[in-house]
Amino acid sequence: MRDPSALEVGEWYDRFGGLYGLTMGDSMHLGMWADGVRTETGVATAEEMWEELTRAQDSWTGTLINVIGLLPGQRMLDVGCGTGRPTVRIGTESGASVLGVTVSAAQVEAGRDRAVKAGVADRVTFEQADAMALPQESGSFDAAWAIESFAHFSDRPAAIREVRRVLRPGGRFVLADCYEAVPFTPEEVQLFQAAFALSRLPAGPEDYSRMLGEAGFTVHGTRDMSREFKPTYELIPRLFAARRTQIAELVGTDAMAQLDTVYPRILTLCRDKMGYTMVNAVKSP
């Protein structure tokens, strides 16, 4: 099965992006729990589970903000920004200018709305763009991050080269994404690709470092986060069940029938076979 195009990824998020908002929390990325342990246990409402997931996402965003070290007056690119919660947060906390790019028109609109509500629309902006062919000028950013967007890219080396191109010499890049900790079967690869407009994941965390090095980045550090993110896959199925009626209203009867079959299998695959890594790199002169 071929990898999805940027257009197809954008169309998928325009149609089904609300599913993430209902089942994952308020950010379009996974959440982090210290040592992979949940302190909140027992019976919880859908809203309580959603809030816990959002707090875990915010914990991971906070970690990434500390790693990238963005300063007031600098300019950063968020590659695959989703609906913009991390984008707006780092812009607000750092005093820098931040541009979020995504292939989804709906996500651009959501990000802009967030920036307006946060009072930072003059510094935090959003545009629809393909990360594998960025329209931004070369050497125009001090830093960039990509939080779980590389899972969608059909040509990851091209996206990395584009990030390097738009960074200034010495510019920082933090890439955080998933990999196959245990090899997927051909059937699992097909399921993963078809269900969520994803491309096949790298075979290991070292693949990201290799691609960055080949593109001309100097890797300063890696961090495996697989353990810290495991509780995500415990909470999402429970939240999916608790909000099944809302999800069905959002996606329609036919899509819901597919989700009932596919979603549990996907989440089990993520829990049992998928790893997560962060790579911190700098553009070499």
PDB file of C-alpha atoms in Angstrom:
ATOM      1  CA  MET A   1       0.000   0.000   0.000  1.00  0.00           C
ATOM      2  CA  ARG A   2       1.368   3.412  -0.952  1.00  0.00           C
ATOM      3  CA  ASP A   3       1.974   6.194   1.565  1.00  0.00           C
ATOM      4  CA  PRO A   4      -0.646   8.969   1.646  1.00  0.00           C
ATOM      5  CA  SER A   5       0.057  12.241  -0.133  1.00  0.00           C
ATOM      6  CA  ALA A   6       0.146  15.557   1.720  1.00  0.00           C
ATOM      7  CA  LEU A   7      -3.223  16.414   0.158  1.00  0.00           C
ATOM      8  CA  GLU A   8      -4.746  13.176   1.435  1.00  0.00           C
ATOM      9  CA  VAL A   9      -3.389  13.760   4.936  1.00  0.00           C
ATOM     10  CA  GLY A  10      -4.874  17.250   4.956  1.00  0.00           C
ATOM     11  CA  GLU A  11      -8.242  15.984   3.768  1.00  0.00           C
ATOM     12  CA  TRP A  12      -8.214  13.265   6.429  1.00  0.00           C
ATOM     13  CA  TYR A  13      -7.639  15.794   9.210  1.00  0.00           C
ATOM     14  CA  ASP A  14     -10.231  18.162   7.784  1.00  0.00           C
ATOM     15  CA  ARG A  15     -12.784  15.351   7.994  1.00  0.00           C
ATOM     16  CA  PHE A  16     -11.727  13.352  11.067  1.00  0.00           C
ATOM     17  CA  GLY A  17      -9.479  15.687  13.075  1.00  0.00           C
ATOM     18  CA  GLY A  18     -12.249  16.232  15.587  1.00  0.00           C
ATOM     19  CA  LEU A  19     -11.853  12.581  16.602  1.00  0.00           C
ATOM     20  CA  TYR A  20      -8.490  13.437  18.159  1.00  0.00           C
ATOM     21  CA  GLY A  21     -10.023  16.331  20.034  1.00  0.00           C
ATOM     22  CA  LEU A  22     -12.636  14.024  21.568  1.00  0.00           C
ATOM     23  CA  THR A  23     -10.370  11.099  22.437  1.00  0.00           C
ATOM     24  CA  MET A  24      -6.832  12.432  23.031  1.00  0.00           C
ATOM     25  CA  GLY A  25      -7.077  15.732  24.878  1.00  0.00           C
ATOM     26  CA  ASP A  26      -6.647  19.280  23.640  1.00  0.00           C
ATOM     27  CA  SER A  27      -3.320  18.813  21.801  1.00  0.00           C
ATOM     28  CA  MET A  28      -2.654  16.762  18.680  1.00  0.00           C
ATOM     29  CA  HIS A  29       0.091  14.689  20.299  1.00  0.00           C
ATOM     30  CA  LEU A  30       0.649  12.019  22.944  1.00  0.00           C
ATOM     31  CA  GLY A  31       0.943  12.677  26.662  1.00  0.00           C
ATOM     32  CA  MET A  32       3.795  12.092  29.120  1.00  0.00           C
ATOM     33  CA  TRP A  33       3.545  10.572  32.583  1.00  0.00           C
ATOM     34  CA  ALA A  34       6.600  10.528  34.871  1.00  0.00           C
ATOM     35  CA  ASP A  35       8.074   7.010  34.773  1.00  0.00           C
ATOM     36  CA  GLY A  36       4.980   5.935  32.824  1.00  0.00           C
ATOM     37  CA  VAL A  37       2.881   5.828  35.991  1.00  0.00           C
ATOM     38  CA  ARG A  38      -0.564   7.347  36.359  1.00  0.00           C
ATOM     39  CA  THR A  39      -1.236   8.866  39.782  1.00  0.00           C
ATOM     40  CA  GLU A  40      -4.948   9.229  39.030  1.00  0.00           C
ATOM     41  CA  THR A  41      -6.718   5.880  39.152  1.00  0.00           C
ATOM     42  CA  GLY A  42     -10.229   4.583  39.692  1.00  0.00           C
ATOM     43  CA  VAL A  43     -13.471   5.510  38.002  1.00  0.00           C
ATOM     44  CA  ALA A  44     -13.371   8.740  36.000  1.00  0.00           C
ATOM     45  CA  THR A  45     -15.821  10.616  33.824  1.00  0.00           C
ATOM     46  CA  ALA A  46     -15.127  11.324  30.181  1.00  0.00           C
ATOM     47  CA  GLU A  47     -14.294  14.924  31.023  1.00  0.00           C
ATOM     48  CA  GLU A  48     -11.885  13.874  33.785  1.00  0.00           C
ATOM     49  CA  MET A  49     -10.080  11.463  31.441  1.00  0.00           C
ATOM     50  CA  TRP A  50      -9.886  14.148  28.753  1.00  0.00           C
ATOM     51  CA  GLU A  51      -8.430  16.625  31.248  1.00  0.00           C
ATOM     52  CA  GLU A  52      -5.852  14.089  32.440  1.00  0.00           C
ATOM     53  CA  LEU A  53      -4.773  13.436  28.862  1.00  0.00           C
ATOM     54  CA  THR A  54      -4.500  17.184  28.247  1.00  0.00           C
ATOM     55  CA  ARG A  55      -2.334  17.639  31.351  1.00  0.00           C
ATOM     56  CA  ALA A  56      -0.071  14.814  30.166  1.00  0.00           C
ATOM     57  CA  GLN A  57       0.186  16.453  26.746  1.00  0.00           C
ATOM     58  CA  ASP A  58       1.026  19.765  28.398  1.00  0.00           C
ATOM     59  CA  SER A  59       3.765  18.024  30.407  1.00  0.00           C
ATOM     60  CA  TRP A  60       5.369  16.813  27.192  1.00  0.00           C
ATOM     61  CA  THR A  61       4.998  20.216  25.543  1.00  0.00           C
ATOM     62  CA  GLY A  62       6.697  21.791  28.565  1.00  0.00           C
ATOM     63  CA  THR A  63       9.594  19.367  28.251  1.00  0.00           C
ATOM     64  CA  LEU A  64      10.012  20.208  24.571  1.00  0.00           C
ATOM     65  CA  ILE A  65       9.894  23.939  25.321  1.00  0.00           C
ATOM     66  CA  ASN A  66      12.750  23.510  27.800  1.00  0.00           C
ATOM     67  CA  VAL A  67      14.786  21.482  25.314  1.00  0.00           C
ATOM     68  CA  ILE A  68      14.463  23.928  22.426  1.00  0.00           C
ATOM     69  CA  GLY A  69      15.258  26.986  24.548  1.00  0.00           C
ATOM     70  CA  LEU A  70      13.489  29.571  22.399  1.00  0.00           C
ATOM     71  CA  LEU A  71      14.309  33.193  23.309  1.00  0.00           C
ATOM     72  CA  PRO A  72      12.365  36.464  23.011  1.00  0.00           C
ATOM     73  CA  GLY A  73      12.680  37.993  19.576  1.00  0.00           C
ATOM     74  CA  GLN A  74      13.598  34.721  17.881  1.00  0.00           C
ATOM     75  CA  ARG A  75      11.500  32.999  15.220  1.00  0.00           C
ATOM     76  CA  MET A  76      10.400  29.361  15.309  1.00  0.00           C
ATOM     77  CA  LEU A  77       8.645  26.968  12.911  1.00  0.00           C
ATOM     78  CA  ASP A  78       6.192  24.348  14.181  1.00  0.00           C
ATOM     79  CA  VAL A  79       6.185  21.619  11.516  1.00  0.00           C
ATOM     80  CA  GLY A  80       2.795  19.917  11.507  1.00  0.00           C
ATOM     81  CA  CYS A  81       1.277  22.124  14.188  1.00  0.00           C
ATOM     82  CA  GLY A  82      -2.115  20.445  14.559  1.00  0.00           C
ATOM     83  CA  THR A  83      -4.708  22.705  16.132  1.00  0.00           C
ATOM     84  CA  GLY A  84      -2.007  24.886  17.653  1.00  0.00           C
ATOM     85  CA  ARG A  85      -2.042  24.416  21.426  1.00  0.00           C
ATOM     86  CA  PRO A  86       1.759  23.834  21.715  1.00  0.00           C
ATOM     87  CA  THR A  87       2.397  26.525  19.091  1.00  0.00           C
ATOM     88  CA  VAL A  88       0.476  29.148  21.030  1.00  0.00           C
ATOM     89  CA  ARG A  89       1.987  28.049  24.322  1.00  0.00           C
ATOM     90  CA  ILE A  90       5.625  28.348  23.271  1.00  0.00           C
ATOM     91  CA  GLY A  91       4.910  31.678  21.612  1.00  0.00           C
ATOM     92  CA  THR A  92       3.227  32.956  24.762  1.00  0.00           C
ATOM     93  CA  GLU A  93       5.905  31.718  27.178  1.00  0.00           C
ATOM     94  CA  SER A  94       8.988  32.596  25.124  1.00  0.00           C
ATOM     95  CA  GLY A  95       8.053  35.975  23.693  1.00  0.00           C
ATOM     96  CA  ALA A  96       9.243  34.713  20.302  1.00  0.00           C
ATOM     97  CA  SER A  97       7.424  34.688  16.966  1.00  0.00           C
ATOM     98  CA  VAL A  98       6.122  31.256  15.972  1.00  0.00           C
ATOM     99  CA  LEU A  99       4.702  30.010  12.675  1.00  0.00           C
ATOM    100  CA  GLY A 100       2.698  26.796  12.633  1.00  0.00           C
ATOM    101  CA  VAL A 101       2.301  24.956   9.332  1.00  0.00           C
ATOM    102  CA  THR A 102      -0.107  22.118   8.563  1.00  0.00           C
ATOM    103  CA  VAL A 103      -1.689  20.560   5.481  1.00  0.00           C
ATOM    104  CA  SER A 104      -5.141  20.856   7.070  1.00  0.00           C
ATOM    105  CA  ALA A 105      -7.224  23.971   6.415  1.00  0.00           C
ATOM    106  CA  ALA A 106      -9.377  23.170   9.442  1.00  0.00           C
ATOM    107  CA  GLN A 107      -6.309  23.073  11.686  1.00  0.00           C
ATOM    108  CA  VAL A 108      -5.082  26.432  10.363  1.00  0.00           C
ATOM    109  CA  GLU A 109      -8.425  27.957  11.288  1.00  0.00           C
ATOM    110  CA  ALA A 110      -8.349  26.345  14.752  1.00  0.00           C
ATOM    111  CA  GLY A 111      -4.795  27.554  15.381  1.00  0.00           C
ATOM    112  CA  ARG A 112      -5.583  31.100  14.377  1.00  0.00           C
ATOM    113  CA  ASP A 113      -8.593  31.110  16.682  1.00  0.00           C
ATOM    114  CA  ARG A 114      -6.395  29.929  19.580  1.00  0.00           C
ATOM    115  CA  ALA A 115      -3.849  32.658  18.909  1.00  0.00           C
ATOM    116  CA  VAL A 116      -6.537  35.342  18.885  1.00  0.00           C
ATOM    117  CA  LYS A 117      -8.043  34.087  22.147  1.00  0.00           C
ATOM    118  CA  ALA A 118      -4.584  34.002  23.758  1.00  0.00           C
ATOM    119  CA  GLY A 119      -3.845  37.546  22.604  1.00  0.00           C
ATOM    120  CA  VAL A 120      -0.740  36.547  20.629  1.00  0.00           C
ATOM    121  CA  ALA A 121      -2.023  36.616  17.039  1.00  0.00           C
ATOM    122  CA  ASP A 122       0.534  39.315  16.226  1.00  0.00           C
ATOM    123  CA  ARG A 123       3.397  36.846  16.950  1.00  0.00           C
ATOM    124  CA  VAL A 124       1.855  33.371  16.563  1.00  0.00           C
ATOM    125  CA  THR A 125       0.564  32.644  13.079  1.00  0.00           C
ATOM    126  CA  PHE A 126      -0.598  29.650  11.069  1.00  0.00           C
ATOM    127  CA  GLU A 127      -0.369  28.712   7.393  1.00  0.00           C
ATOM    128  CA  GLN A 128      -1.383  25.778   5.236  1.00  0.00           C
ATOM    129  CA  ALA A 129       1.772  24.254   3.757  1.00  0.00           C
ATOM    130  CA  ASP A 130       3.400  20.944   2.864  1.00  0.00           C
ATOM    131  CA  ALA A 131       6.406  20.315   5.107  1.00  0.00           C
ATOM    132  CA  MET A 132       8.096  18.383   2.298  1.00  0.00           C
ATOM    133  CA  ALA A 133       8.071  21.543   0.138  1.00  0.00           C
ATOM    134  CA  LEU A 134       7.957  24.528   2.474  1.00  0.00           C
ATOM    135  CA  PRO A 135       7.230  27.943   0.928  1.00  0.00           C
ATOM    136  CA  GLN A 136       9.234  29.823   3.575  1.00  0.00           C
ATOM    137  CA  GLU A 137      12.517  31.515   2.715  1.00  0.00           C
ATOM    138  CA  SER A 138      15.830  29.831   3.438  1.00  0.00           C
ATOM    139  CA  GLY A 139      17.522  30.756   6.704  1.00  0.00           C
ATOM    140  CA  SER A 140      14.451  32.467   8.141  1.00  0.00           C
ATOM    141  CA  PHE A 141      14.022  30.614  11.480  1.00  0.00           C
ATOM    142  CA  ASP A 142      16.115  30.238  14.626  1.00  0.00           C
ATOM    143  CA  ALA A 143      14.454  26.985  15.683  1.00  0.00           C
ATOM    144  CA  ALA A 144      11.930  24.367  14.626  1.00  0.00           C
ATOM    145  CA  TRP A 145      10.163  21.410  16.134  1.00  0.00           C
ATOM    146  CA  ALA A 146       8.052  18.594  14.736  1.00  0.00           C
ATOM    147  CA  ILE A 147       5.831  16.827  17.263  1.00  0.00           C
ATOM    148  CA  GLU A 148       4.500  13.559  15.807  1.00  0.00           C
ATOM    149  CA  SER A 149       4.047  14.991  12.336  1.00  0.00           C
ATOM    150  CA  PHE A 150       6.757  12.891  10.679  1.00  0.00           C
ATOM    151  CA  ALA A 151       4.545   9.810  10.993  1.00  0.00           C
ATOM    152  CA  HIS A 152       2.511  11.250   8.103  1.00  0.00           C
ATOM    153  CA  PHE A 153       5.327  12.195   5.725  1.00  0.00           C
ATOM    154  CA  SER A 154       5.816  10.006   2.684  1.00  0.00           C
ATOM    155  CA  ASP A 155       9.319  11.470   2.161  1.00  0.00           C
ATOM    156  CA  ARG A 156      10.877  12.100   5.557  1.00  0.00           C
ATOM    157  CA  PRO A 157      14.372  12.945   4.258  1.00  0.00           C
ATOM    158  CA  ALA A 158      12.816  15.650   2.072  1.00  0.00           C
ATOM    159  CA  ALA A 159      10.995  17.125   5.079  1.00  0.00           C
ATOM    160  CA  ILE A 160      14.212  17.127   7.112  1.00  0.00           C
ATOM    161  CA  ARG A 161      16.080  18.824   4.282  1.00  0.00           C
ATOM    162  CA  GLU A 162      13.359  21.463   4.097  1.00  0.00           C
ATOM    163  CA  VAL A 163      13.566  22.127   7.841  1.00  0.00           C
ATOM    164  CA  ARG A 164      17.333  22.488   7.558  1.00  0.00           C
ATOM    165  CA  ARG A 165      16.954  24.843   4.598  1.00  0.00           C
ATOM    166  CA  VAL A 166      14.669  27.273   6.439  1.00  0.00           C
ATOM    167  CA  LEU A 167      16.827  27.284   9.585  1.00  0.00           C
ATOM    168  CA  ARG A 168      19.683  29.714  10.084  1.00  0.00           C
ATOM    169  CA  PRO A 169      23.181  28.257  10.708  1.00  0.00           C
ATOM    170  CA  GLY A 170      23.200  26.964  14.272  1.00  0.00           C
ATOM    171  CA  GLY A 171      19.405  26.736  14.278  1.00  0.00           C
ATOM    172  CA  ARG A 172      17.910  24.161  16.638  1.00  0.00           C
ATOM    173  CA  PHE A 173      15.565  21.342  15.596  1.00  0.00           C
ATOM    174  CA  VAL A 174      13.698  19.011  17.932  1.00  0.00           C
ATOM    175  CA  LEU A 175      11.987  16.033  16.313  1.00  0.00           C
ATOM    176  CA  ALA A 176       9.661  13.892  18.438  1.00  0.00           C
ATOM    177  CA  ASP A 177       7.920  10.912  16.885  1.00  0.00           C
ATOM    178  CA  CYS A 178       7.121   7.220  16.843  1.00  0.00           C
ATOM    179  CA  TYR A 179       8.938   4.181  15.511  1.00  0.00           C
ATOM    180  CA  GLU A 180       8.386   0.423  15.258  1.00  0.00           C
ATOM    181  CA  ALA A 181       9.868  -0.948  18.473  1.00  0.00           C
ATOM    182  CA  VAL A 182       8.644  -4.389  17.380  1.00  0.00           C
ATOM    183  CA  PRO A 183       8.362  -4.916  13.601  1.00  0.00           C
ATOM    184  CA  PHE A 184       4.826  -4.582  12.265  1.00  0.00           C
ATOM    185  CA  THR A 185       3.403  -7.389  10.157  1.00  0.00           C
ATOM    186  CA  PRO A 186       2.365  -6.500   6.584  1.00  0.00           C
ATOM    187  CA  GLU A 187      -1.264  -6.578   7.737  1.00  0.00           C
ATOM    188  CA  GLU A 188      -0.477  -4.210  10.612  1.00  0.00           C
ATOM    189  CA  VAL A 189       1.341  -1.815   8.294  1.00  0.00           C
ATOM    190  CA  GLN A 190      -1.681  -1.718   5.998  1.00  0.00           C
ATOM    191  CA  LEU A 191      -4.045  -1.196   8.924  1.00  0.00           C
ATOM    192  CA  PHE A 192      -1.893   1.606  10.334  1.00  0.00           C
ATOM    193  CA  GLN A 193      -1.634   3.385   7.002  1.00  0.00           C
ATOM    194  CA  ALA A 194      -5.277   3.083   5.979  1.00  0.00           C
ATOM    195  CA  ALA A 195      -6.860   3.986   9.298  1.00  0.00           C
ATOM    196  CA  PHE A 196      -5.148   7.309   9.988  1.00  0.00           C
ATOM    197  CA  ALA A 197      -3.431   8.487   6.787  1.00  0.00           C
ATOM    198  CA  LEU A 198      -0.021   7.509   8.165  1.00  0.00           C
ATOM    199  CA  SER A 199       3.127   6.429   6.380  1.00  0.00           C
ATOM    200  CA  ARG A 200       5.088   3.414   7.577  1.00  0.00           C
ATOM    201  CA  LEU A 201       7.079   4.262  10.679  1.00  0.00           C
ATOM    202  CA  PRO A 202      10.874   4.017  10.862  1.00  0.00           C
ATOM    203  CA  ALA A 203      12.234   0.683  12.031  1.00  0.00           C
ATOM    204  CA  GLY A 204      13.967   2.202  15.064  1.00  0.00           C
ATOM    205  CA  PRO A 205      14.851   5.459  16.830  1.00  0.00           C
ATOM    206  CA  GLU A 206      18.283   5.512  15.229  1.00  0.00           C
ATOM    207  CA  ASP A 207      16.648   6.060  11.820  1.00  0.00           C
ATOM    208  CA  TYR A 208      15.693   9.617  12.782  1.00  0.00           C
ATOM    209  CA  SER A 209      19.233  10.425  13.910  1.00  0.00           C
ATOM    210  CA  ARG A 210      20.619   8.925  10.702  1.00  0.00           C
ATOM    211  CA  MET A 211      18.296  10.996   8.495  1.00  0.00           C
ATOM    212  CA  LEU A 212      19.154  14.159  10.395  1.00  0.00           C
ATOM    213  CA  GLY A 213      22.865  13.492  10.074  1.00  0.00           C
ATOM    214  CA  GLU A 214      22.584  12.774   6.355  1.00  0.00           C
ATOM    215  CA  ALA A 215      20.748  16.096   5.882  1.00  0.00           C
ATOM    216  CA  GLY A 216      23.543  18.062   7.576  1.00  0.00           C
ATOM    217  CA  PHE A 217      22.358  18.293  11.172  1.00  0.00           C
ATOM    218  CA  THR A 218      24.546  17.611  14.176  1.00  0.00           C
ATOM    219  CA  VAL A 219      22.644  15.457  16.665  1.00  0.00           C
ATOM    220  CA  HIS A 220      23.134  16.683  20.233  1.00  0.00           C
ATOM    221  CA  GLY A 221      21.047  14.113  22.034  1.00  0.00           C
ATOM    222  CA  THR A 222      18.254  11.565  21.910  1.00  0.00           C
ATOM    223  CA  ARG A 223      15.730  10.478  24.493  1.00  0.00           C
ATOM    224  CA  ASP A 224      13.475   7.442  24.331  1.00  0.00           C
ATOM    225  CA  MET A 225      10.019   8.260  25.724  1.00  0.00           C
ATOM    226  CA  SER A 226       8.248   4.960  25.048  1.00  0.00           C
ATOM    227  CA  ARG A 227       7.690   4.115  28.689  1.00  0.00           C
ATOM    228  CA  GLU A 228       6.429   7.569  29.678  1.00  0.00           C
ATOM    229  CA  PHE A 229       3.760   7.527  26.967  1.00  0.00           C
ATOM    230  CA  LYS A 230       2.237   4.074  27.608  1.00  0.00           C
ATOM    231  CA  PRO A 231      -0.675   5.354  29.764  1.00  0.00           C
ATOM    232  CA  THR A 232      -1.989   7.203  26.700  1.00  0.00           C
ATOM    233  CA  TYR A 233      -3.082   3.866  25.274  1.00  0.00           C
ATOM    234  CA  GLU A 234      -4.840   2.954  28.504  1.00  0.00           C
ATOM    235  CA  LEU A 235      -6.923   6.115  28.623  1.00  0.00           C
ATOM    236  CA  ILE A 236      -7.840   6.635  24.973  1.00  0.00           C
ATOM    237  CA  PRO A 237      -9.903   3.407  24.605  1.00  0.00           C
ATOM    238  CA  ARG A 238     -11.841   4.269  27.746  1.00  0.00           C
ATOM    239  CA  LEU A 239     -12.478   7.795  26.538  1.00  0.00           C
ATOM    240  CA  PHE A 240     -13.464   6.457  23.108  1.00  0.00           C
ATOM    241  CA  ALA A 241     -16.085   4.216  24.727  1.00  0.00           C
ATOM    242  CA  ALA A 242     -17.367   7.008  26.968  1.00  0.00           C
ATOM    243  CA  ARG A 243     -17.790   9.380  24.028  1.00  0.00           C
ATOM    244  CA  ARG A 244     -18.946   6.893  21.409  1.00  0.00           C
ATOM    245  CA  THR A 245     -22.225   8.731  20.775  1.00  0.00           C
ATOM    246  CA  GLN A 246     -20.432  12.053  20.188  1.00  0.00           C
ATOM    247  CA  ILE A 247     -17.893  10.391  17.917  1.00  0.00           C
ATOM    248  CA  ALA A 248     -20.625   8.734  15.848  1.00  0.00           C
ATOM    249  CA  GLU A 249     -22.342  12.090  15.391  1.00  0.00           C
ATOM    250  CA  LEU A 250     -19.034  13.582  14.256  1.00  0.00           C
ATOM    251  CA  VAL A 251     -17.864  10.952  11.754  1.00  0.00           C
ATOM    252  CA  GLY A 252     -21.120   9.362  10.593  1.00  0.00           C
ATOM    253  CA  THR A 253     -22.512   5.830  10.730  1.00  0.00           C
ATOM    254  CA  ASP A 254     -20.261   4.190   8.131  1.00  0.00           C
ATOM    255  CA  ALA A 255     -17.034   5.628   9.539  1.00  0.00           C
ATOM    256  CA  MET A 256     -18.124   4.739  13.074  1.00  0.00           C
ATOM    257  CA  ALA A 257     -18.633   1.107  12.090  1.00  0.00           C
ATOM    258  CA  GLN A 258     -15.070   1.070  10.756  1.00  0.00           C
ATOM    259  CA  LEU A 259     -13.712   2.784  13.869  1.00  0.00           C
ATOM    260  CA  ASP A 260     -15.401   0.263  16.157  1.00  0.00           C
ATOM    261  CA  THR A 261     -13.406  -2.445  14.432  1.00  0.00           C
ATOM    262  CA  VAL A 262     -10.150  -0.661  13.689  1.00  0.00           C
ATOM    263  CA  TYR A 263      -9.594   1.742  16.595  1.00  0.00           C
ATOM    264  CA  PRO A 264      -9.069  -0.903  19.329  1.00  0.00           C
ATOM    265  CA  ARG A 265      -6.674  -2.822  17.075  1.00  0.00           C
ATOM    266  CA  ILE A 266      -4.699   0.320  16.271  1.00  0.00           C
ATOM    267  CA  LEU A 267      -4.370   1.294  19.936  1.00  0.00           C
ATOM    268  CA  THR A 268      -3.278  -2.220  20.913  1.00  0.00           C
ATOM    269  CA  LEU A 269      -0.678  -2.085  18.131  1.00  0.00           C
ATOM    270  CA  CYS A 270       0.565   1.285  19.398  1.00  0.00           C
ATOM    271  CA  ARG A 271       0.754   0.032  22.982  1.00  0.00           C
ATOM    272  CA  ASP A 272       2.516  -3.248  22.226  1.00  0.00           C
ATOM    273  CA  LYS A 273       4.743  -2.485  19.234  1.00  0.00           C
ATOM    274  CA  MET A 274       5.331   1.244  18.918  1.00  0.00           C
ATOM    275  CA  GLY A 275       8.129   3.243  20.516  1.00  0.00           C
ATOM    276  CA  TYR A 276       8.690   6.988  20.842  1.00  0.00           C
ATOM    277  CA  THR A 277      11.844   9.053  20.608  1.00  0.00           C
ATOM    278  CA  MET A 278      12.968  12.668  20.760  1.00  0.00           C
ATOM    279  CA  VAL A 279      16.031  13.875  18.833  1.00  0.00           C
ATOM    280  CA  ASN A 280      17.662  17.223  19.552  1.00  0.00           C
ATOM    281  CA  ALA A 281      19.780  18.539  16.668  1.00  0.00           C
ATOM    282  CA  VAL A 282      21.482  21.686  15.378  1.00  0.00           C
ATOM    283  CA  LYS A 283      22.004  22.848  11.805  1.00  0.00           C
ATOM    284  CA  SER A 284      25.681  22.573  11.064  1.00  0.00           C
ATOM    285  CA  PRO A 285      27.285  25.590   9.346  1.00  0.00           C
TER     286      PRO A 285
END
